[in-house]
Amino acid sequence: MRNLPLSALSLILLLWVSPIYAQHCEGVATQDLSADRDQIPGETMGQKLESLLFWNNEEKLNRFGNMHRLFPSIAIPASPEAKPLTKADVWFQDETQQQAISSYMQDNQLTGLLVWQDGHIRLERYAAPLKADGVWTSFSVAKSITSMLLGVALKQGDIQHLDDKLKTYVPELAGYDYGEVSLRQLASMTSGIGWNEDYQDSESDVARMYQGECQGREAHILSYMKQLKKAHEPGEVWNYNTGETDLLGIVLQKATGQSLASYLAEHIWQKYGMQDCAFWLTDECSGLNLGGSGLSASLRDFARLGLVMMQEERESTGLLADAYRQNASKALYQTQSDGSGYGYLWWRTKHSAYAAAGIFGQFLYLNPSKNLVVVQLGAWPKASTKELVQRRMNFIKQIEAQID
């Protein structure tokens, strides 16, 4: 299926949900949280979802592991043959080290921490309410997974070229500034379209993008972003923009005729042995998955996603197109004075490491030179601050020092 009308595609996605829940993920998403949902501010699902930027600590801890129960979502069934992740030479075992890890998790309100290195899990810790078989939301870590699906779609021929204009795949954008933006510019956040990503500002674009009423079956983000205007020439200025990754998700779903959840299930989740059901939030208007956030998965399955990406970066297994692999994790655009930068929805350090990062502490860190994957899940007290980010990087440096 290619370039289906939005209404037809939405119907297919909605029909796809029920059998997956019934056949593969029963018991995982059945708990009734309607009372809690009613307590979330907002009249619509979009307004309730936007309110998460301002939830208190208790609300975040109670809800981040239940986003798929609180909001519309599509299930991703576990693989029938889970890829084992073995433990060996577990690190940080003396009392002082154990206390340091406990303090790091407690001080930063973390619920999950996993370190995989050189073939084995070296550290795996959980804190309430997350358990080993539970899932946790990813926020912008999902952007990097959407990026991987772009690499898959290029390989499969569902997307023809990174320099294709958005209007090629989303005809609704024809005649608007976003219609002239290329997929390459969208994936590198260099569209040139004006956007405010301030998580503390209730009037910012990121805080208002799902607030409006549904315009028929058109996705919230499409209705919102069509009106936005060019502030710079496309390709010249980097500006972090969650809405653009939602647009990329729409492009992929229109090009493939599948939800992001089903495309992920078909090409990665089943093939690479993910052990648990996962869930991806959908837009309430269109039924389409959100490309910029909303993927909930277990701690170990986030680690497996990192392993898949790191393996593909080293030597292609045929999953991702070469045109994507060659630049996905490079610092195409410098974002920090130390030389760190941004690729195709992946953050790149000044060294060889790269990462997927989400607000409130979600993190997937990959260092191919050290054969290292680190996953962190939690509920930071704020969406992001320099202090919280620095604490996380200090912890990463401790892990890498352990290897050296």
mmCIF file with all atom_site columns, C-alpha atoms in Angstrom, residues 126-244:
data_model
loop_
_atom_site.group_PDB
_atom_site.id
_atom_site.type_symbol
_atom_site.label_atom_id
_atom_site.label_alt_id
_atom_site.label_comp_id
_atom_site.label_asym_id
_atom_site.label_entity_id
_atom_site.label_seq_id
_atom_site.pdbx_PDB_ins_code
_atom_site.Cartn_x
_atom_site.Cartn_y
_atom_site.Cartn_z
_atom_site.occupancy
_atom_site.B_iso_or_equiv
_atom_site.pdbx_formal_charge
_atom_site.auth_seq_id
_atom_site.auth_comp_id
_atom_site.auth_asym_id
_atom_site.auth_atom_id
_atom_site.pdbx_PDB_model_num
ATOM 1   C CA . TYR A 1 126 ? 15.004  -1.039 38.795 1.00 0.00 ? 126 TYR A CA 1
ATOM 2   C CA . ALA A 1 127 ? 13.176  1.270  41.170 1.00 0.00 ? 127 ALA A CA 1
ATOM 3   C CA . ALA A 1 128 ? 9.459   1.533  41.905 1.00 0.00 ? 128 ALA A CA 1
ATOM 4   C CA . PRO A 1 129 ? 7.153   1.608  40.117 1.00 0.00 ? 129 PRO A CA 1
ATOM 5   C CA . LEU A 1 130 ? 9.073   0.052  37.171 1.00 0.00 ? 130 LEU A CA 1
ATOM 6   C CA . LYS A 1 131 ? 9.676   -3.707 37.099 1.00 0.00 ? 131 LYS A CA 1
ATOM 7   C CA . ALA A 1 132 ? 11.662  -5.840 34.668 1.00 0.00 ? 132 ALA A CA 1
ATOM 8   C CA . ASP A 1 133 ? 8.572   -6.799 32.654 1.00 0.00 ? 133 ASP A CA 1
ATOM 9   C CA . GLY A 1 134 ? 7.062   -3.308 32.771 1.00 0.00 ? 134 GLY A CA 1
ATOM 10  C CA . VAL A 1 135 ? 7.232   -0.561 30.176 1.00 0.00 ? 135 VAL A CA 1
ATOM 11  C CA . TRP A 1 136 ? 8.171   3.110  30.486 1.00 0.00 ? 136 TRP A CA 1
ATOM 12  C CA . THR A 1 137 ? 7.550   5.987  28.117 1.00 0.00 ? 137 THR A CA 1
ATOM 13  C CA . SER A 1 138 ? 10.447  7.280  26.053 1.00 0.00 ? 138 SER A CA 1
ATOM 14  C CA . PHE A 1 139 ? 9.502   10.826 25.056 1.00 0.00 ? 139 PHE A CA 1
ATOM 15  C CA . SER A 1 140 ? 12.062  12.018 22.489 1.00 0.00 ? 140 SER A CA 1
ATOM 16  C CA . VAL A 1 141 ? 13.990  8.746  22.496 1.00 0.00 ? 141 VAL A CA 1
ATOM 17  C CA . ALA A 1 142 ? 11.160  7.781  20.133 1.00 0.00 ? 142 ALA A CA 1
ATOM 18  C CA . LYS A 1 143 ? 12.454  10.379 17.652 1.00 0.00 ? 143 LYS A CA 1
ATOM 19  C CA . SER A 1 144 ? 15.560  8.284  17.084 1.00 0.00 ? 144 SER A CA 1
ATOM 20  C CA . ILE A 1 145 ? 13.447  5.155  16.599 1.00 0.00 ? 145 ILE A CA 1
ATOM 21  C CA . THR A 1 146 ? 11.343  7.030  14.025 1.00 0.00 ? 146 THR A CA 1
ATOM 22  C CA . SER A 1 147 ? 14.656  7.955  12.423 1.00 0.00 ? 147 SER A CA 1
ATOM 23  C CA . MET A 1 148 ? 15.576  4.270  12.225 1.00 0.00 ? 148 MET A CA 1
ATOM 24  C CA . LEU A 1 149 ? 12.236  3.595  10.522 1.00 0.00 ? 149 LEU A CA 1
ATOM 25  C CA . LEU A 1 150 ? 13.147  6.261  7.958  1.00 0.00 ? 150 LEU A CA 1
ATOM 26  C CA . GLY A 1 151 ? 16.286  4.234  7.245  1.00 0.00 ? 151 GLY A CA 1
ATOM 27  C CA . VAL A 1 152 ? 14.135  1.109  6.890  1.00 0.00 ? 152 VAL A CA 1
ATOM 28  C CA . ALA A 1 153 ? 11.671  2.848  4.558  1.00 0.00 ? 153 ALA A CA 1
ATOM 29  C CA . LEU A 1 154 ? 14.523  4.043  2.330  1.00 0.00 ? 154 LEU A CA 1
ATOM 30  C CA . LYS A 1 155 ? 15.870  0.482  2.199  1.00 0.00 ? 155 LYS A CA 1
ATOM 31  C CA . GLN A 1 156 ? 12.434  -0.946 1.416  1.00 0.00 ? 156 GLN A CA 1
ATOM 32  C CA . GLY A 1 157 ? 11.748  1.645  -1.294 1.00 0.00 ? 157 GLY A CA 1
ATOM 33  C CA . ASP A 1 158 ? 8.747   3.114  0.519  1.00 0.00 ? 158 ASP A CA 1
ATOM 34  C CA . ILE A 1 159 ? 10.696  6.399  0.624  1.00 0.00 ? 159 ILE A CA 1
ATOM 35  C CA . GLN A 1 160 ? 12.574  7.199  -2.564 1.00 0.00 ? 160 GLN A CA 1
ATOM 36  C CA . HIS A 1 161 ? 15.108  9.847  -1.538 1.00 0.00 ? 161 HIS A CA 1
ATOM 37  C CA . LEU A 1 162 ? 16.062  11.986 1.438  1.00 0.00 ? 162 LEU A CA 1
ATOM 38  C CA . ASP A 1 163 ? 15.854  15.074 -0.757 1.00 0.00 ? 163 ASP A CA 1
ATOM 39  C CA . ASP A 1 164 ? 12.188  14.477 -1.607 1.00 0.00 ? 164 ASP A CA 1
ATOM 40  C CA . LYS A 1 165 ? 9.911   17.318 -0.524 1.00 0.00 ? 165 LYS A CA 1
ATOM 41  C CA . LEU A 1 166 ? 7.359   16.697 2.193  1.00 0.00 ? 166 LEU A CA 1
ATOM 42  C CA . LYS A 1 167 ? 4.506   17.544 -0.165 1.00 0.00 ? 167 LYS A CA 1
ATOM 43  C CA . THR A 1 168 ? 5.470   14.462 -2.194 1.00 0.00 ? 168 THR A CA 1
ATOM 44  C CA . TYR A 1 169 ? 4.246   12.220 0.620  1.00 0.00 ? 169 TYR A CA 1
ATOM 45  C CA . VAL A 1 170 ? 1.848   14.577 2.414  1.00 0.00 ? 170 VAL A CA 1
ATOM 46  C CA . PRO A 1 171 ? -0.151  16.387 -0.306 1.00 0.00 ? 171 PRO A CA 1
ATOM 47  C CA . GLU A 1 172 ? -1.942  18.418 2.378  1.00 0.00 ? 172 GLU A CA 1
ATOM 48  C CA . LEU A 1 173 ? 1.297   20.418 2.765  1.00 0.00 ? 173 LEU A CA 1
ATOM 49  C CA . ALA A 1 174 ? 1.320   21.616 -0.843 1.00 0.00 ? 174 ALA A CA 1
ATOM 50  C CA . GLY A 1 175 ? 1.189   25.398 -0.889 1.00 0.00 ? 175 GLY A CA 1
ATOM 51  C CA . TYR A 1 176 ? 2.540   25.699 2.662  1.00 0.00 ? 176 TYR A CA 1
ATOM 52  C CA . ASP A 1 177 ? 6.124   26.445 3.745  1.00 0.00 ? 177 ASP A CA 1
ATOM 53  C CA . TYR A 1 178 ? 6.555   22.961 5.184  1.00 0.00 ? 178 TYR A CA 1
ATOM 54  C CA . GLY A 1 179 ? 5.646   21.456 1.823  1.00 0.00 ? 179 GLY A CA 1
ATOM 55  C CA . GLU A 1 180 ? 8.954   22.714 0.395  1.00 0.00 ? 180 GLU A CA 1
ATOM 56  C CA . VAL A 1 181 ? 11.059  21.235 3.202  1.00 0.00 ? 181 VAL A CA 1
ATOM 57  C CA . SER A 1 182 ? 12.966  18.049 2.317  1.00 0.00 ? 182 SER A CA 1
ATOM 58  C CA . LEU A 1 183 ? 13.039  14.827 4.320  1.00 0.00 ? 183 LEU A CA 1
ATOM 59  C CA . ARG A 1 184 ? 16.768  15.358 4.914  1.00 0.00 ? 184 ARG A CA 1
ATOM 60  C CA . GLN A 1 185 ? 16.068  18.782 6.411  1.00 0.00 ? 185 GLN A CA 1
ATOM 61  C CA . LEU A 1 186 ? 13.212  17.424 8.493  1.00 0.00 ? 186 LEU A CA 1
ATOM 62  C CA . ALA A 1 187 ? 15.333  14.561 9.853  1.00 0.00 ? 187 ALA A CA 1
ATOM 63  C CA . SER A 1 188 ? 18.171  16.931 10.766 1.00 0.00 ? 188 SER A CA 1
ATOM 64  C CA . MET A 1 189 ? 15.869  19.650 12.198 1.00 0.00 ? 189 MET A CA 1
ATOM 65  C CA . THR A 1 190 ? 17.054  22.266 9.718  1.00 0.00 ? 190 THR A CA 1
ATOM 66  C CA . SER A 1 191 ? 13.721  23.098 8.095  1.00 0.00 ? 191 SER A CA 1
ATOM 67  C CA . GLY A 1 192 ? 14.096  26.820 8.756  1.00 0.00 ? 192 GLY A CA 1
ATOM 68  C CA . ILE A 1 193 ? 10.493  27.015 10.000 1.00 0.00 ? 193 ILE A CA 1
ATOM 69  C CA . GLY A 1 194 ? 10.003  29.067 13.173 1.00 0.00 ? 194 GLY A CA 1
ATOM 70  C CA . TRP A 1 195 ? 9.394   26.956 16.301 1.00 0.00 ? 195 TRP A CA 1
ATOM 71  C CA . ASN A 1 196 ? 9.623   27.346 20.111 1.00 0.00 ? 196 ASN A CA 1
ATOM 72  C CA . GLU A 1 197 ? 10.525  24.182 22.087 1.00 0.00 ? 197 GLU A CA 1
ATOM 73  C CA . ASP A 1 198 ? 10.503  25.745 25.579 1.00 0.00 ? 198 ASP A CA 1
ATOM 74  C CA . TYR A 1 199 ? 9.064   23.080 27.928 1.00 0.00 ? 199 TYR A CA 1
ATOM 75  C CA . GLN A 1 200 ? 8.517   25.569 30.735 1.00 0.00 ? 200 GLN A CA 1
ATOM 76  C CA . ASP A 1 201 ? 6.448   27.960 28.584 1.00 0.00 ? 201 ASP A CA 1
ATOM 77  C CA . SER A 1 202 ? 2.768   27.032 28.338 1.00 0.00 ? 202 SER A CA 1
ATOM 78  C CA . GLU A 1 203 ? 2.484   29.235 25.214 1.00 0.00 ? 203 GLU A CA 1
ATOM 79  C CA . SER A 1 204 ? 5.371   27.601 23.327 1.00 0.00 ? 204 SER A CA 1
ATOM 80  C CA . ASP A 1 205 ? 4.735   25.605 20.155 1.00 0.00 ? 205 ASP A CA 1
ATOM 81  C CA . VAL A 1 206 ? 5.618   22.330 21.862 1.00 0.00 ? 206 VAL A CA 1
ATOM 82  C CA . ALA A 1 207 ? 3.055   23.056 24.595 1.00 0.00 ? 207 ALA A CA 1
ATOM 83  C CA . ARG A 1 208 ? 0.280   23.974 22.131 1.00 0.00 ? 208 ARG A CA 1
ATOM 84  C CA . MET A 1 209 ? 0.734   21.584 19.213 1.00 0.00 ? 209 MET A CA 1
ATOM 85  C CA . TYR A 1 210 ? -2.018  19.132 20.320 1.00 0.00 ? 210 TYR A CA 1
ATOM 86  C CA . GLN A 1 211 ? -4.284  21.692 21.981 1.00 0.00 ? 211 GLN A CA 1
ATOM 87  C CA . GLY A 1 212 ? -6.618  22.553 19.089 1.00 0.00 ? 212 GLY A CA 1
ATOM 88  C CA . GLU A 1 213 ? -9.844  20.862 18.120 1.00 0.00 ? 213 GLU A CA 1
ATOM 89  C CA . CYS A 1 214 ? -9.708  18.073 15.530 1.00 0.00 ? 214 CYS A CA 1
ATOM 90  C CA . GLN A 1 215 ? -10.063 19.233 11.942 1.00 0.00 ? 215 GLN A CA 1
ATOM 91  C CA . GLY A 1 216 ? -11.889 16.194 10.646 1.00 0.00 ? 216 GLY A CA 1
ATOM 92  C CA . ARG A 1 217 ? -9.473  13.248 10.498 1.00 0.00 ? 217 ARG A CA 1
ATOM 93  C CA . GLU A 1 218 ? -6.384  15.412 10.030 1.00 0.00 ? 218 GLU A CA 1
ATOM 94  C CA . ALA A 1 219 ? -3.636  14.835 12.601 1.00 0.00 ? 219 ALA A CA 1
ATOM 95  C CA . HIS A 1 220 ? -3.307  17.483 15.301 1.00 0.00 ? 220 HIS A CA 1
ATOM 96  C CA . ILE A 1 221 ? 0.269   18.221 14.323 1.00 0.00 ? 221 ILE A CA 1
ATOM 97  C CA . LEU A 1 222 ? -0.536  18.609 10.633 1.00 0.00 ? 222 LEU A CA 1
ATOM 98  C CA . SER A 1 223 ? -3.295  21.120 11.374 1.00 0.00 ? 223 SER A CA 1
ATOM 99  C CA . TYR A 1 224 ? -0.973  23.045 13.680 1.00 0.00 ? 224 TYR A CA 1
ATOM 100 C CA . MET A 1 225 ? 2.178   23.054 11.566 1.00 0.00 ? 225 MET A CA 1
ATOM 101 C CA . LYS A 1 226 ? 0.612   23.958 8.232  1.00 0.00 ? 226 LYS A CA 1
ATOM 102 C CA . GLN A 1 227 ? 0.231   27.505 9.507  1.00 0.00 ? 227 GLN A CA 1
ATOM 103 C CA . LEU A 1 228 ? 3.888   27.958 10.529 1.00 0.00 ? 228 LEU A CA 1
ATOM 104 C CA . LYS A 1 229 ? 6.150   30.176 8.445  1.00 0.00 ? 229 LYS A CA 1
ATOM 105 C CA . LYS A 1 230 ? 9.755   30.067 7.311  1.00 0.00 ? 230 LYS A CA 1
ATOM 106 C CA . ALA A 1 231 ? 12.189  31.990 9.536  1.00 0.00 ? 231 ALA A CA 1
ATOM 107 C CA . HIS A 1 232 ? 15.362  30.876 7.732  1.00 0.00 ? 232 HIS A CA 1
ATOM 108 C CA . GLU A 1 233 ? 16.252  29.242 4.465  1.00 0.00 ? 233 GLU A CA 1
ATOM 109 C CA . PRO A 1 234 ? 15.838  25.437 4.724  1.00 0.00 ? 234 PRO A CA 1
ATOM 110 C CA . GLY A 1 235 ? 19.062  23.616 5.530  1.00 0.00 ? 235 GLY A CA 1
ATOM 111 C CA . GLU A 1 236 ? 20.894  26.579 7.064  1.00 0.00 ? 236 GLU A CA 1
ATOM 112 C CA . VAL A 1 237 ? 19.861  26.770 10.748 1.00 0.00 ? 237 VAL A CA 1
ATOM 113 C CA . TRP A 1 238 ? 19.419  23.938 13.261 1.00 0.00 ? 238 TRP A CA 1
ATOM 114 C CA . ASN A 1 239 ? 16.495  24.281 15.672 1.00 0.00 ? 239 ASN A CA 1
ATOM 115 C CA . TYR A 1 240 ? 15.168  21.485 17.889 1.00 0.00 ? 240 TYR A CA 1
ATOM 116 C CA . ASN A 1 241 ? 11.564  20.791 16.931 1.00 0.00 ? 241 ASN A CA 1
ATOM 117 C CA . THR A 1 242 ? 9.373   17.944 18.210 1.00 0.00 ? 242 THR A CA 1
ATOM 118 C CA . GLY A 1 243 ? 6.608   18.786 15.755 1.00 0.00 ? 243 GLY A CA 1
ATOM 119 C CA . GLU A 1 244 ? 8.879   17.970 12.843 1.00 0.00 ? 244 GLU A CA 1
#
